[in-house]
Coordinates of C-alpha atoms in Angstrom, one line a residue:
X7 CA 92.0 97.5 -92.0
X8 CA 89.1 99.5 -93.5
X9 CA 86.5 101.8 -91.5
X10 CA 83.9 99.7 -91.2
X11 CA 85.7 96.5 -90.1
X12 CA 87.5 98.6 -87.7
X13 CA 84.5 99.8 -86.0
X14 CA 83.1 96.3 -86.1
X15 CA 86.5 95.0 -84.3
X16 CA 85.8 98.1 -81.6
X17 CA 82.0 96.6 -81.2
X18 CA 83.6 92.5 -81.5
X19 CA 86.3 93.5 -78.4
X20 CA 83.7 95.5 -76.3
X21 CA 85.4 98.8 -76.3
X22 CA 82.2 101.0 -76.4
X23 CA 80.8 99.1 -73.8
X24 CA 84.2 99.7 -71.7
X25 CA 83.7 103.7 -71.8
X26 CA 80.5 103.7 -71.2
X27 CA 80.9 101.4 -68.6
X28 CA 83.8 103.6 -67.1
X29 CA 81.5 106.6 -67.8
X30 CA 78.9 106.0 -65.3
X31 CA 80.9 104.4 -62.8
X32 CA 83.2 107.3 -63.2
X33 CA 80.1 109.6 -62.6
X34 CA 78.7 107.8 -59.8
X35 CA 82.1 107.5 -57.6
X36 CA 82.0 111.4 -57.7
X37 CA 78.7 111.9 -56.5
X38 CA 79.5 109.3 -53.8
X39 CA 82.8 111.3 -53.4
X40 CA 81.3 115.0 -53.5
X41 CA 78.9 113.0 -50.3
X42 CA 81.1 111.4 -48.3
X43 CA 84.7 113.4 -48.4
X44 CA 83.1 116.7 -46.8
X45 CA 81.9 114.5 -43.7
X46 CA 85.7 113.3 -43.8
X47 CA 86.5 117.4 -43.8
X48 CA 88.4 116.3 -47.2
X49 CA 90.0 119.5 -48.6
X50 CA 87.4 120.8 -52.3
X51 CA 91.4 119.9 -53.6
X52 CA 90.4 116.0 -52.8
X53 CA 87.4 115.7 -55.5
X54 CA 89.7 117.2 -58.3
X55 CA 92.0 115.1 -58.0
X56 CA 89.7 112.1 -57.9
X57 CA 87.9 113.8 -61.1
X58 CA 91.7 114.6 -62.5
X59 CA 92.6 110.6 -61.7
X60 CA 89.1 109.5 -63.5
X61 CA 90.0 111.7 -66.4
X62 CA 93.4 110.4 -67.2
X63 CA 92.1 106.6 -66.7
X64 CA 89.3 106.9 -69.3
X65 CA 92.5 106.7 -72.7
X66 CA 94.1 104.0 -70.1
X67 CA 91.2 102.1 -69.9
X68 CA 90.3 102.2 -73.9
X69 CA 93.4 101.0 -74.7
X70 CA 93.6 98.3 -72.5
X71 CA 90.2 97.3 -73.6
X72 CA 91.1 97.2 -77.2
X73 CA 94.3 95.0 -76.4
X74 CA 93.0 92.6 -73.5
X75 CA 90.8 90.6 -73.5
X76 CA 89.1 88.4 -70.6
X77 CA 89.4 84.8 -71.1
X78 CA 88.4 81.3 -68.7
X79 CA 92.6 81.7 -68.1
X80 CA 92.6 85.1 -67.3
X81 CA 93.8 88.3 -68.9
X82 CA 95.6 87.7 -72.4
X83 CA 96.0 90.1 -75.5
X84 CA 93.4 90.0 -77.6
X85 CA 95.9 89.2 -80.8
X86 CA 96.4 85.8 -78.8
X87 CA 93.4 84.6 -78.3
X88 CA 91.6 82.3 -81.7
X89 CA 87.9 83.2 -82.5
X90 CA 86.6 80.2 -81.6
X91 CA 87.8 80.5 -78.0
X92 CA 86.8 84.2 -77.3
X93 CA 84.0 85.1 -74.9
X94 CA 83.3 88.5 -76.0
X95 CA 79.1 87.9 -75.6
X96 CA 79.9 86.6 -72.5
X97 CA 81.6 90.3 -71.3
X98 CA 79.5 92.1 -73.1
X99 CA 76.7 90.6 -71.1
X100 CA 78.5 91.7 -68.0
X101 CA 78.7 94.7 -69.6
X102 CA 75.5 95.7 -69.4
X103 CA 74.7 94.6 -66.4
X104 CA 77.5 96.5 -64.7
X105 CA 75.7 99.7 -66.7
X106 CA 72.4 98.9 -65.5
X107 CA 73.6 98.8 -62.4
X108 CA 75.1 101.9 -62.6
X109 CA 72.4 103.7 -64.1
X110 CA 69.8 102.7 -61.9
X111 CA 72.4 104.0 -58.8
X112 CA 72.8 107.5 -60.7
X113 CA 69.3 107.7 -60.6
X114 CA 68.9 107.2 -57.0
X115 CA 71.7 109.6 -56.6
X116 CA 70.2 112.2 -58.9
X117 CA 66.7 112.2 -57.0
X118 CA 67.8 112.4 -53.4
X119 CA 69.9 115.3 -54.6
X120 CA 67.1 116.9 -56.6
X121 CA 65.0 116.2 -53.1
X122 CA 67.8 117.6 -50.9
X123 CA 67.6 120.7 -53.1
X124 CA 64.0 121.3 -53.5
X125 CA 63.9 120.6 -49.1
X126 CA 66.5 123.4 -48.7
X127 CA 65.6 125.8 -50.9
X128 CA 61.8 125.5 -51.8
X129 CA 60.8 125.5 -55.5
X130 CA 61.9 128.6 -57.6
X131 CA 60.0 131.7 -57.2
X132 CA 59.8 134.0 -60.4
X133 CA 59.6 137.5 -59.1
X134 CA 57.5 138.8 -62.5
X135 CA 54.6 136.0 -61.9
X136 CA 52.6 136.1 -58.8
X137 CA 52.6 132.5 -57.8
X138 CA 50.4 130.8 -54.8
X139 CA 53.3 130.7 -52.2
X140 CA 55.8 133.1 -50.8
X141 CA 59.7 131.4 -50.6
X142 CA 62.1 133.8 -48.7
X143 CA 65.3 133.5 -50.8
X144 CA 67.4 130.2 -50.7
X145 CA 69.8 130.0 -48.6
X146 CA 73.1 129.5 -50.0
X147 CA 74.3 125.6 -49.9
X148 CA 76.8 124.5 -47.6
X149 CA 79.6 124.9 -50.2
X150 CA 78.8 128.2 -51.0
X151 CA 78.7 129.2 -47.4
X152 CA 81.8 127.1 -46.3
X153 CA 84.2 130.0 -44.7
X154 CA 80.8 131.0 -42.7
X155 CA 81.0 132.5 -38.9
X156 CA 78.3 134.1 -36.6
X157 CA 79.8 135.9 -34.0
X158 CA 77.6 135.6 -31.3
X159 CA 77.1 138.5 -28.4
X160 CA 79.8 138.1 -25.9
X161 CA 78.1 137.4 -22.7
X162 CA 78.7 139.8 -19.8
X163 CA 80.7 138.5 -16.9
X164 CA 81.2 141.5 -15.3
X165 CA 80.9 141.1 -11.6
X166 CA 77.8 143.7 -11.6
X167 CA 76.6 142.5 -15.0
X168 CA 76.2 146.3 -15.8
X169 CA 79.0 146.1 -18.6
X170 CA 76.6 144.2 -21.4
X171 CA 76.8 148.0 -23.9
X172 CA 80.6 146.8 -23.8
X173 CA 80.6 143.3 -24.2
X174 CA 77.5 143.9 -27.3
X175 CA 80.6 146.1 -28.6
X176 CA 83.0 144.7 -28.6
X177 CA 81.5 141.3 -30.6
X178 CA 80.0 143.9 -33.0
X179 CA 83.1 145.6 -33.8
X180 CA 84.8 142.5 -34.2
X181 CA 81.9 140.8 -36.6
X182 CA 82.2 144.3 -38.6
X183 CA 85.6 143.4 -39.2
X184 CA 85.4 140.4 -40.3
X185 CA 82.4 141.1 -42.6
X186 CA 84.7 143.4 -44.5
X187 CA 86.6 140.2 -45.6
X188 CA 85.6 139.4 -48.8
X189 CA 86.4 135.4 -48.5
X190 CA 84.3 135.3 -45.6
X191 CA 80.3 135.0 -45.4
X192 CA 79.4 137.0 -41.7
X193 CA 75.8 136.9 -40.4
X194 CA 74.7 140.2 -39.3
X195 CA 74.7 141.1 -36.0
X196 CA 70.7 141.5 -35.7
X197 CA 70.5 137.2 -36.8
X198 CA 73.4 136.5 -34.4
X199 CA 72.7 138.5 -31.1
X200 CA 69.3 137.4 -31.4
X201 CA 70.5 134.3 -29.3
X202 CA 71.6 136.8 -27.0
X203 CA 70.7 135.1 -22.9
X204 CA 69.6 131.8 -24.6
X205 CA 71.1 128.6 -23.8
X206 CA 70.9 127.6 -27.6
X207 CA 72.6 124.4 -28.7
X208 CA 75.6 125.2 -31.4
X209 CA 74.0 123.3 -34.6
X210 CA 70.7 124.3 -33.9
X211 CA 72.1 128.6 -33.9
X212 CA 74.4 127.2 -36.9
X213 CA 71.3 125.2 -39.1
X214 CA 68.6 128.6 -38.0
X215 CA 71.4 131.2 -39.1
X216 CA 73.2 129.0 -42.0
X217 CA 77.0 129.3 -40.4
X218 CA 79.0 126.7 -40.4
X219 CA 81.3 128.3 -37.4
X220 CA 80.3 130.0 -34.1
X221 CA 82.3 133.0 -32.4
X222 CA 81.3 133.1 -28.9
X223 CA 83.1 134.3 -26.1
X224 CA 82.5 136.6 -22.7
X225 CA 83.8 139.9 -21.5
X226 CA 84.5 140.9 -17.2
X227 CA 85.8 144.5 -17.4
X228 CA 86.9 145.9 -13.5
X229 CA 88.3 149.0 -13.8
X230 CA 90.5 149.3 -16.3
X231 CA 91.2 145.6 -16.3
X232 CA 89.8 143.4 -19.0
X233 CA 89.6 139.5 -19.2
X234 CA 87.9 138.6 -22.6
X235 CA 87.8 134.4 -23.8
X236 CA 87.4 134.1 -27.5
X237 CA 87.0 130.6 -28.5
X238 CA 85.5 129.3 -32.4
X239 CA 83.6 126.6 -32.8
X240 CA 82.9 124.0 -35.8
X241 CA 78.9 123.8 -36.0
X242 CA 78.9 120.1 -37.8
X243 CA 81.0 118.4 -34.9
X244 CA 81.1 121.0 -32.2
X245 CA 84.8 121.2 -32.4
X246 CA 86.8 123.7 -30.6
X247 CA 89.0 124.8 -33.2
X248 CA 90.7 127.7 -31.6
X249 CA 90.1 129.4 -28.0
X250 CA 92.3 132.3 -25.9
X251 CA 91.8 134.5 -23.1
X252 CA 93.3 138.0 -22.8
X253 CA 93.8 139.7 -19.5
X254 CA 95.1 143.3 -20.7
X255 CA 94.0 146.9 -20.0
X256 CA 91.4 148.9 -21.7
X257 CA 94.2 150.7 -23.5
X258 CA 94.5 147.3 -25.2
X259 CA 90.9 146.6 -26.4
X260 CA 91.9 147.0 -29.8
X261 CA 94.5 145.1 -30.5
X262 CA 93.0 142.2 -28.3
X263 CA 89.9 142.8 -31.4
X264 CA 92.6 142.6 -33.9
X265 CA 94.1 138.9 -32.6
X266 CA 91.0 137.4 -32.2
X267 CA 89.9 138.5 -35.8
X268 CA 93.4 137.0 -37.0
X269 CA 92.9 134.0 -35.1
X270 CA 89.4 133.5 -36.6
X271 CA 90.5 133.9 -40.4
X272 CA 93.5 131.8 -40.3
X273 CA 91.3 129.3 -38.8
X274 CA 89.1 129.3 -41.8
X275 CA 91.9 130.0 -44.1
X276 CA 91.1 133.2 -45.4
X277 CA 93.1 135.8 -45.9
X278 CA 93.1 139.3 -43.5
X279 CA 92.4 143.1 -45.2
X280 CA 95.4 145.4 -44.5
X281 CA 93.7 147.2 -43.0
X282 CA 93.5 146.9 -39.1
X283 CA 90.6 147.5 -36.5
X284 CA 90.4 151.5 -36.3
X285 CA 91.7 152.7 -32.5
X286 CA 89.9 155.4 -30.9
X287 CA 90.9 156.7 -26.9
X288 CA 89.4 154.3 -24.9
X289 CA 87.2 156.5 -22.6
X290 CA 86.0 158.1 -25.9
X291 CA 85.4 154.4 -27.3
X292 CA 83.4 153.3 -24.4
X293 CA 81.2 156.2 -24.3
X294 CA 80.8 155.5 -27.9
X295 CA 79.8 151.9 -27.0
X296 CA 77.5 152.9 -24.9
X297 CA 76.0 155.6 -26.6
X298 CA 74.7 152.4 -29.1
X299 CA 73.5 150.9 -26.3
X300 CA 71.1 153.3 -25.5
X301 CA 70.3 154.3 -29.1
X302 CA 69.3 150.5 -30.2
X303 CA 66.8 151.0 -26.7
X304 CA 64.6 153.8 -28.4
X305 CA 63.0 155.5 -26.4
X306 CA 62.8 159.2 -25.7
X307 CA 65.3 159.4 -22.8
X308 CA 67.2 156.7 -23.8
X309 CA 67.6 158.8 -27.5
X310 CA 68.9 161.8 -26.0
X311 CA 71.0 159.8 -23.2
X312 CA 72.5 158.7 -26.5
X313 CA 73.0 162.1 -27.9
X314 CA 74.9 163.3 -25.1
X315 CA 77.4 160.6 -24.7
X316 CA 78.1 160.4 -28.6
X317 CA 79.1 164.1 -28.7
X318 CA 81.3 163.4 -25.4
X319 CA 83.1 161.0 -27.0
X320 CA 83.8 163.3 -30.2
X321 CA 84.9 165.6 -27.9
X322 CA 87.8 163.0 -26.5
X323 CA 88.6 161.8 -30.3
X324 CA 86.9 163.3 -33.4
X325 CA 88.9 161.0 -35.1
X326 CA 86.8 157.6 -34.9
X327 CA 84.6 157.6 -37.8
X328 CA 81.6 155.1 -36.4
X329 CA 80.9 157.7 -33.6
X330 CA 80.3 160.2 -36.2
X331 CA 78.4 158.0 -38.4
X332 CA 76.4 156.8 -34.6
X333 CA 76.1 160.8 -34.3
X334 CA 74.0 161.7 -37.7
X335 CA 72.1 157.7 -36.7
X336 CA 70.5 159.6 -33.7
X337 CA 69.9 162.6 -34.6
X338 CA 68.1 161.3 -37.5
X339 CA 66.2 159.1 -34.9
X340 CA 65.3 162.0 -32.6
X341 CA 64.4 164.3 -35.7
X342 CA 62.2 161.2 -37.0
X343 CA 59.9 161.2 -33.7
X344 CA 60.2 164.7 -33.1
X345 CA 61.7 165.0 -30.4
X346 CA 64.6 167.9 -31.9
X347 CA 64.4 170.8 -34.5
X348 CA 63.8 169.2 -37.8
X349 CA 65.8 171.8 -39.7
X350 CA 68.8 171.8 -37.0
X351 CA 69.1 168.2 -36.9
X352 CA 69.2 168.0 -40.2
X353 CA 72.1 170.4 -41.0
X354 CA 74.2 168.3 -37.9
X355 CA 73.6 164.9 -40.2
X356 CA 74.7 166.2 -43.5
X357 CA 78.1 167.5 -41.0
X358 CA 78.7 164.3 -39.1
X359 CA 77.9 161.7 -42.5
X360 CA 80.6 164.1 -44.4
X361 CA 83.5 163.7 -41.1
X362 CA 82.5 160.3 -41.1
X363 CA 83.4 159.6 -44.7
X364 CA 85.8 162.4 -44.7
X365 CA 87.6 159.8 -42.0
X366 CA 87.2 156.2 -43.5
X367 CA 87.1 157.2 -47.4
X368 CA 86.2 153.2 -47.8
X369 CA 83.1 153.3 -45.0
X370 CA 80.1 151.4 -46.5
X371 CA 77.6 152.2 -44.3
X372 CA 78.2 155.7 -44.1
X373 CA 77.5 155.9 -47.7
X374 CA 74.5 153.7 -47.8
X375 CA 73.5 156.0 -44.5
X376 CA 73.9 159.3 -46.5
X377 CA 72.0 158.0 -49.2
X378 CA 69.0 157.5 -47.4
X379 CA 69.1 160.8 -45.9
X380 CA 69.4 162.4 -50.3
X381 CA 66.3 160.2 -50.4
X382 CA 64.5 162.5 -47.3
X383 CA 65.4 165.6 -49.1
X384 CA 64.1 164.4 -52.3
X385 CA 67.5 164.2 -54.3
X386 CA 67.6 161.2 -55.4
X387 CA 70.7 161.7 -57.8
X388 CA 73.1 162.0 -55.0
X389 CA 71.5 159.0 -53.2
X390 CA 72.0 156.9 -56.4
X391 CA 75.6 157.9 -55.9
X392 CA 75.6 157.0 -52.7
X393 CA 73.9 153.6 -52.7
X394 CA 76.0 153.0 -55.6
X395 CA 79.2 153.3 -53.8
X396 CA 78.3 151.8 -50.9
X397 CA 77.5 148.4 -52.9
X398 CA 80.9 148.7 -54.1
X399 CA 82.4 148.7 -50.8
X400 CA 79.7 146.0 -49.2
X401 CA 77.9 144.0 -51.9
X402 CA 76.5 141.6 -49.0
X403 CA 76.1 144.1 -46.1
X404 CA 72.1 143.4 -45.4
X405 CA 72.3 146.9 -43.7
X406 CA 73.3 148.4 -47.0
X407 CA 71.0 146.8 -49.0
X408 CA 67.9 147.4 -47.1
X409 CA 69.0 151.7 -47.3
X410 CA 69.9 150.6 -51.4
X411 CA 66.1 149.0 -51.4
X412 CA 64.5 152.2 -50.5
X413 CA 65.7 153.9 -53.8
X414 CA 62.4 154.4 -55.9
X415 CA 64.2 155.1 -59.1
X416 CA 64.7 151.1 -59.0
X417 CA 62.5 148.9 -60.7
X418 CA 60.1 147.8 -58.1
X419 CA 61.1 144.0 -59.0
X420 CA 64.4 144.8 -58.7
X421 CA 64.0 146.0 -54.7
X422 CA 61.6 143.5 -53.9
X423 CA 65.2 140.6 -54.9
X424 CA 67.4 143.1 -52.7
X425 CA 65.3 143.0 -49.6
X426 CA 65.1 139.3 -50.1
X427 CA 68.8 139.1 -50.6
X428 CA 68.8 141.2 -46.9
X429 CA 66.9 138.3 -45.6
X430 CA 68.7 135.6 -47.1
X431 CA 71.9 137.0 -45.3
X432 CA 69.8 138.6 -42.1
X433 CA 67.2 135.7 -41.6
X434 CA 66.1 136.8 -38.3
X435 CA 66.1 140.5 -38.5
X436 CA 62.0 139.8 -39.1
X437 CA 61.4 143.9 -39.6
X438 CA 62.6 142.7 -43.5
X439 CA 59.5 141.1 -43.9
X440 CA 57.5 144.3 -43.4
X441 CA 59.6 146.0 -45.8
X442 CA 59.2 143.0 -48.4
X443 CA 55.2 143.2 -47.6
X444 CA 55.6 147.0 -48.4
X445 CA 56.9 146.6 -51.6
X446 CA 54.8 143.7 -52.7
X447 CA 51.7 145.9 -52.0
X448 CA 53.1 149.0 -53.9
X449 CA 54.0 146.3 -57.1
X450 CA 50.1 145.1 -56.6
X451 CA 51.2 141.4 -55.3
X452 CA 48.6 142.0 -52.7
X453 CA 48.5 138.0 -51.6
X454 CA 52.0 138.0 -51.2
X455 CA 52.1 141.2 -49.3
X456 CA 49.6 139.7 -46.3
X457 CA 51.7 136.7 -46.3
X458 CA 54.7 138.7 -45.1
X459 CA 53.0 140.8 -43.3
X460 CA 51.3 138.7 -41.1
X461 CA 54.7 136.9 -40.8
X462 CA 56.4 140.0 -39.6
X463 CA 53.8 140.7 -37.2
X464 CA 54.5 137.5 -35.4
X465 CA 57.9 138.7 -34.1
X466 CA 56.1 142.7 -33.4
X467 CA 52.5 142.0 -32.7
X468 CA 52.1 145.6 -31.1
X469 CA 54.4 147.6 -33.4
X470 CA 52.4 150.9 -34.5
X471 CA 50.7 151.1 -37.9
X472 CA 51.0 147.4 -38.3
X473 CA 46.9 146.1 -38.2
X474 CA 45.9 149.4 -39.9
X475 CA 48.5 148.6 -43.1
X476 CA 47.0 145.1 -42.5
X477 CA 43.1 145.8 -42.9
X478 CA 44.6 147.8 -46.3
X479 CA 45.6 144.8 -48.0
X480 CA 43.1 143.3 -46.5
X481 CA 40.7 145.3 -48.8
X482 CA 42.6 145.5 -51.5
X483 CA 41.8 141.5 -51.5
X484 CA 38.2 142.5 -50.9
X485 CA 37.8 140.8 -47.5
X486 CA 35.8 143.2 -45.9
X487 CA 35.3 141.5 -42.5
X488 CA 38.8 141.0 -41.8
X489 CA 39.6 144.1 -42.9
X490 CA 37.9 145.8 -40.1
X491 CA 39.0 143.2 -37.7
X492 CA 41.9 144.4 -38.3
X493 CA 41.3 148.2 -38.1
X494 CA 39.8 147.4 -34.2
X495 CA 42.7 145.9 -33.3
X496 CA 45.2 149.4 -34.5
X497 CA 46.2 151.4 -31.2
X498 CA 47.7 154.7 -33.2
X499 CA 44.8 156.7 -33.4
X500 CA 46.3 158.6 -36.9
X501 CA 47.4 155.8 -38.7
X502 CA 43.5 154.0 -37.3
X503 CA 42.4 157.0 -39.6
X504 CA 44.2 156.8 -42.3
X505 CA 43.3 152.8 -42.4
X506 CA 39.9 153.9 -41.7
X507 CA 39.5 156.4 -44.7
X508 CA 41.9 153.8 -47.0
X509 CA 39.9 150.7 -46.3
X510 CA 36.3 152.3 -47.0
X511 CA 37.6 154.0 -50.4
X512 CA 38.7 150.6 -51.4
X513 CA 35.6 148.6 -50.0
X514 CA 32.5 151.4 -50.5
X515 CA 31.9 154.5 -52.6
X516 CA 29.6 157.0 -52.0
X517 CA 28.5 159.5 -49.3
X518 CA 29.8 156.9 -46.6
X519 CA 33.2 157.1 -48.4
X520 CA 33.1 161.3 -48.6
X521 CA 32.9 161.7 -45.5
X522 CA 35.6 159.3 -43.8
X523 CA 38.1 161.0 -46.1
X524 CA 36.3 164.5 -45.1
X525 CA 37.3 163.8 -41.8
X526 CA 40.7 162.5 -42.3
X527 CA 41.3 165.7 -44.1
X528 CA 40.1 168.0 -41.8
X529 CA 41.9 166.2 -38.7
X530 CA 45.2 165.1 -40.2
X531 CA 45.4 166.4 -43.5
X532 CA 48.1 169.0 -42.9
X533 CA 50.2 166.8 -41.0
X534 CA 51.0 164.8 -44.6
X535 CA 48.9 166.2 -47.8
X536 CA 50.1 163.4 -49.8
X537 CA 48.0 161.0 -47.9
X538 CA 45.1 163.0 -48.8
X539 CA 46.4 163.0 -52.0
X540 CA 46.1 159.0 -52.8
X541 CA 42.3 158.8 -51.7
X542 CA 41.6 161.8 -54.5
X543 CA 43.3 159.9 -57.1
X544 CA 41.7 157.2 -56.2
X545 CA 38.6 158.2 -56.6
X546 CA 39.7 159.5 -59.8
X547 CA 38.7 163.3 -58.8
X548 CA 42.0 164.8 -60.5
X549 CA 41.8 168.4 -59.7
X550 CA 41.7 167.9 -55.5
X551 CA 44.4 165.0 -56.2
X552 CA 46.9 167.7 -58.2
X553 CA 45.9 170.4 -55.8
X554 CA 47.4 168.2 -52.8
X555 CA 50.0 166.8 -54.2
X556 CA 51.4 170.7 -54.6
X557 CA 50.4 170.9 -50.7
X558 CA 52.8 167.5 -50.1
X559 CA 55.7 169.4 -52.3
X560 CA 55.5 173.0 -50.5
X561 CA 55.8 170.6 -47.3
X562 CA 58.3 168.1 -48.5
X563 CA 56.4 165.2 -47.7
X564 CA 58.7 162.2 -47.2
X565 CA 56.0 159.9 -48.9
X566 CA 56.5 161.6 -52.3
X567 CA 59.4 159.3 -52.9
X568 CA 56.8 156.2 -53.6
X569 CA 54.7 157.9 -56.0
X570 CA 55.8 156.6 -59.1
X571 CA 54.8 152.8 -57.8
X572 CA 52.1 153.7 -56.1
X573 CA 49.1 151.9 -56.9
X574 CA 47.1 154.6 -55.3
X575 CA 48.5 157.1 -58.1
X576 CA 47.3 154.4 -61.1
X577 CA 44.4 157.8 -62.1
X578 CA 46.6 160.6 -62.7
X579 CA 49.0 159.0 -65.0
X580 CA 47.5 159.5 -68.0
X581 CA 46.4 163.4 -67.1
X582 CA 49.4 165.9 -68.5
X583 CA 49.7 167.6 -65.3
X584 CA 51.1 164.1 -63.9
X585 CA 54.7 164.5 -66.2
X586 CA 54.4 168.3 -65.1
X587 CA 54.7 167.0 -61.9
X588 CA 57.1 164.7 -61.5
X589 CA 59.4 166.7 -63.0
X590 CA 59.0 169.2 -61.2
X591 CA 59.7 167.8 -58.0
X592 CA 62.5 166.3 -59.8
X593 CA 62.0 162.5 -60.0
X594 CA 64.1 161.3 -62.6
X595 CA 64.2 158.2 -65.2
X596 CA 65.0 154.5 -63.6
X597 CA 67.8 153.8 -62.5
X598 CA 70.8 152.3 -63.8
X599 CA 72.2 151.5 -60.8
X600 CA 73.9 147.9 -61.5
X601 CA 73.1 145.2 -58.3
X602 CA 74.5 142.2 -58.0
X603 CA 72.6 140.1 -56.0
X604 CA 74.5 135.9 -56.5

């Protein structure tokens, strides 16, 4: 039989239509299985097995279609059926119906899938072209989050209800340990702890945090005796996968944390890291937790007491890396609030960070904080080295990502993507919307800056400087009345004066603007000369702008880190003095830091 006759015979026996029908029906079966299997907790291997069976069945089906024919008397070998008795024409029509029906089902399934993806993730947003809406990064699909777990703040069940710092600390230590496991997606502390003290259904918590599992528990502490309960819950059906109660002495606290972490990873079919939770003297650990609790309150008195407690902790046991990092963080907070001498604080901070890293060379948060401090010291090279190390150790840690996003040598759009990724990983840390708004402002995406600023202010309506910042954005959008109304709501005197100068400068010109700038310069110019330089640069008064930039350099203004992306500095960039000044402050070329946000 020549090729043409063979081809015609394949058509006559409906082999081509049989093949098409098989492929279309197989595709529908796979799509239905991908929806149904997870509902019955089938493993990913079940779907792979089904696909493999269908693939193997395809050539078998083709051979079957060639060898056999459907007749009124049942299946017969094609060779045994006379041409005048063959009903292949009717069989062909049936195959057409099967193919058409399967295609309709396939189209419906595809439409449902596309709609579901759109409603979960929203339309895709480009970072390079402004659009009419702001979309915070899409949440990963359930398959990507198969081993996503949220560790809720353990409840304080002590008789006096005075062990909140301890119960928070226990749950946070477990969270931090689990977060180091690359096989788990662990929701950050800020988001997980946002449900503290609230009677919220587990399913709702899982939905808001994009977590498939929740670890919750309680701590009862009396003198040196502990009772810790913990339970791992599957969000979809509320099933308790594991629960345990531990009655131990305080000396066993670290072994309990290890046991809980091991139970969680075992139930989620993930392997534990080789490294155990770091141990420290129990009294030192208790003081460390107290210091951390007080630091979070962020008042002058709480920071002072936190400083005292963390030093006492280190005196008892100086081999615990987190305590040294906590010391650096507390000192930095007190320095930022001008509660302590800045020069002596700087030395203490550097010493504490170095000690933390020497004790734990894989401590990602310590490297990230070292990068932040290097930025404050206008040492961009050192900052990048530390950020790179932190990302290698913890690429999905939102706290690390937020610190890395402050690196001004990164492209501004990359910085925006980093913050959006941090929001995806830590959806209830609303201060990140403020950080995102700031980056949008630097990138002159003012509509997006306004939208994210307003979202932040829903949760932090009375934060210092927020209304002044909003007024500045509104002024850039030409919304005069709204900008002035926002300014009136600003309570901080210094930031209100700065905001007033910027809004006046943006919206108006002439004597009114000059007077406003002169007033700010006289009262606050020495406090931060960089801000005065911004005003003169925007007005294109280059001599005065460079004069005040020189003053900003002398006082090591922290605001110099934004100079390359600062929209107010655009008028200076075509002046020969610009490159000279950039070189003087040691601002390097754009960073080559590789950041994987997948």
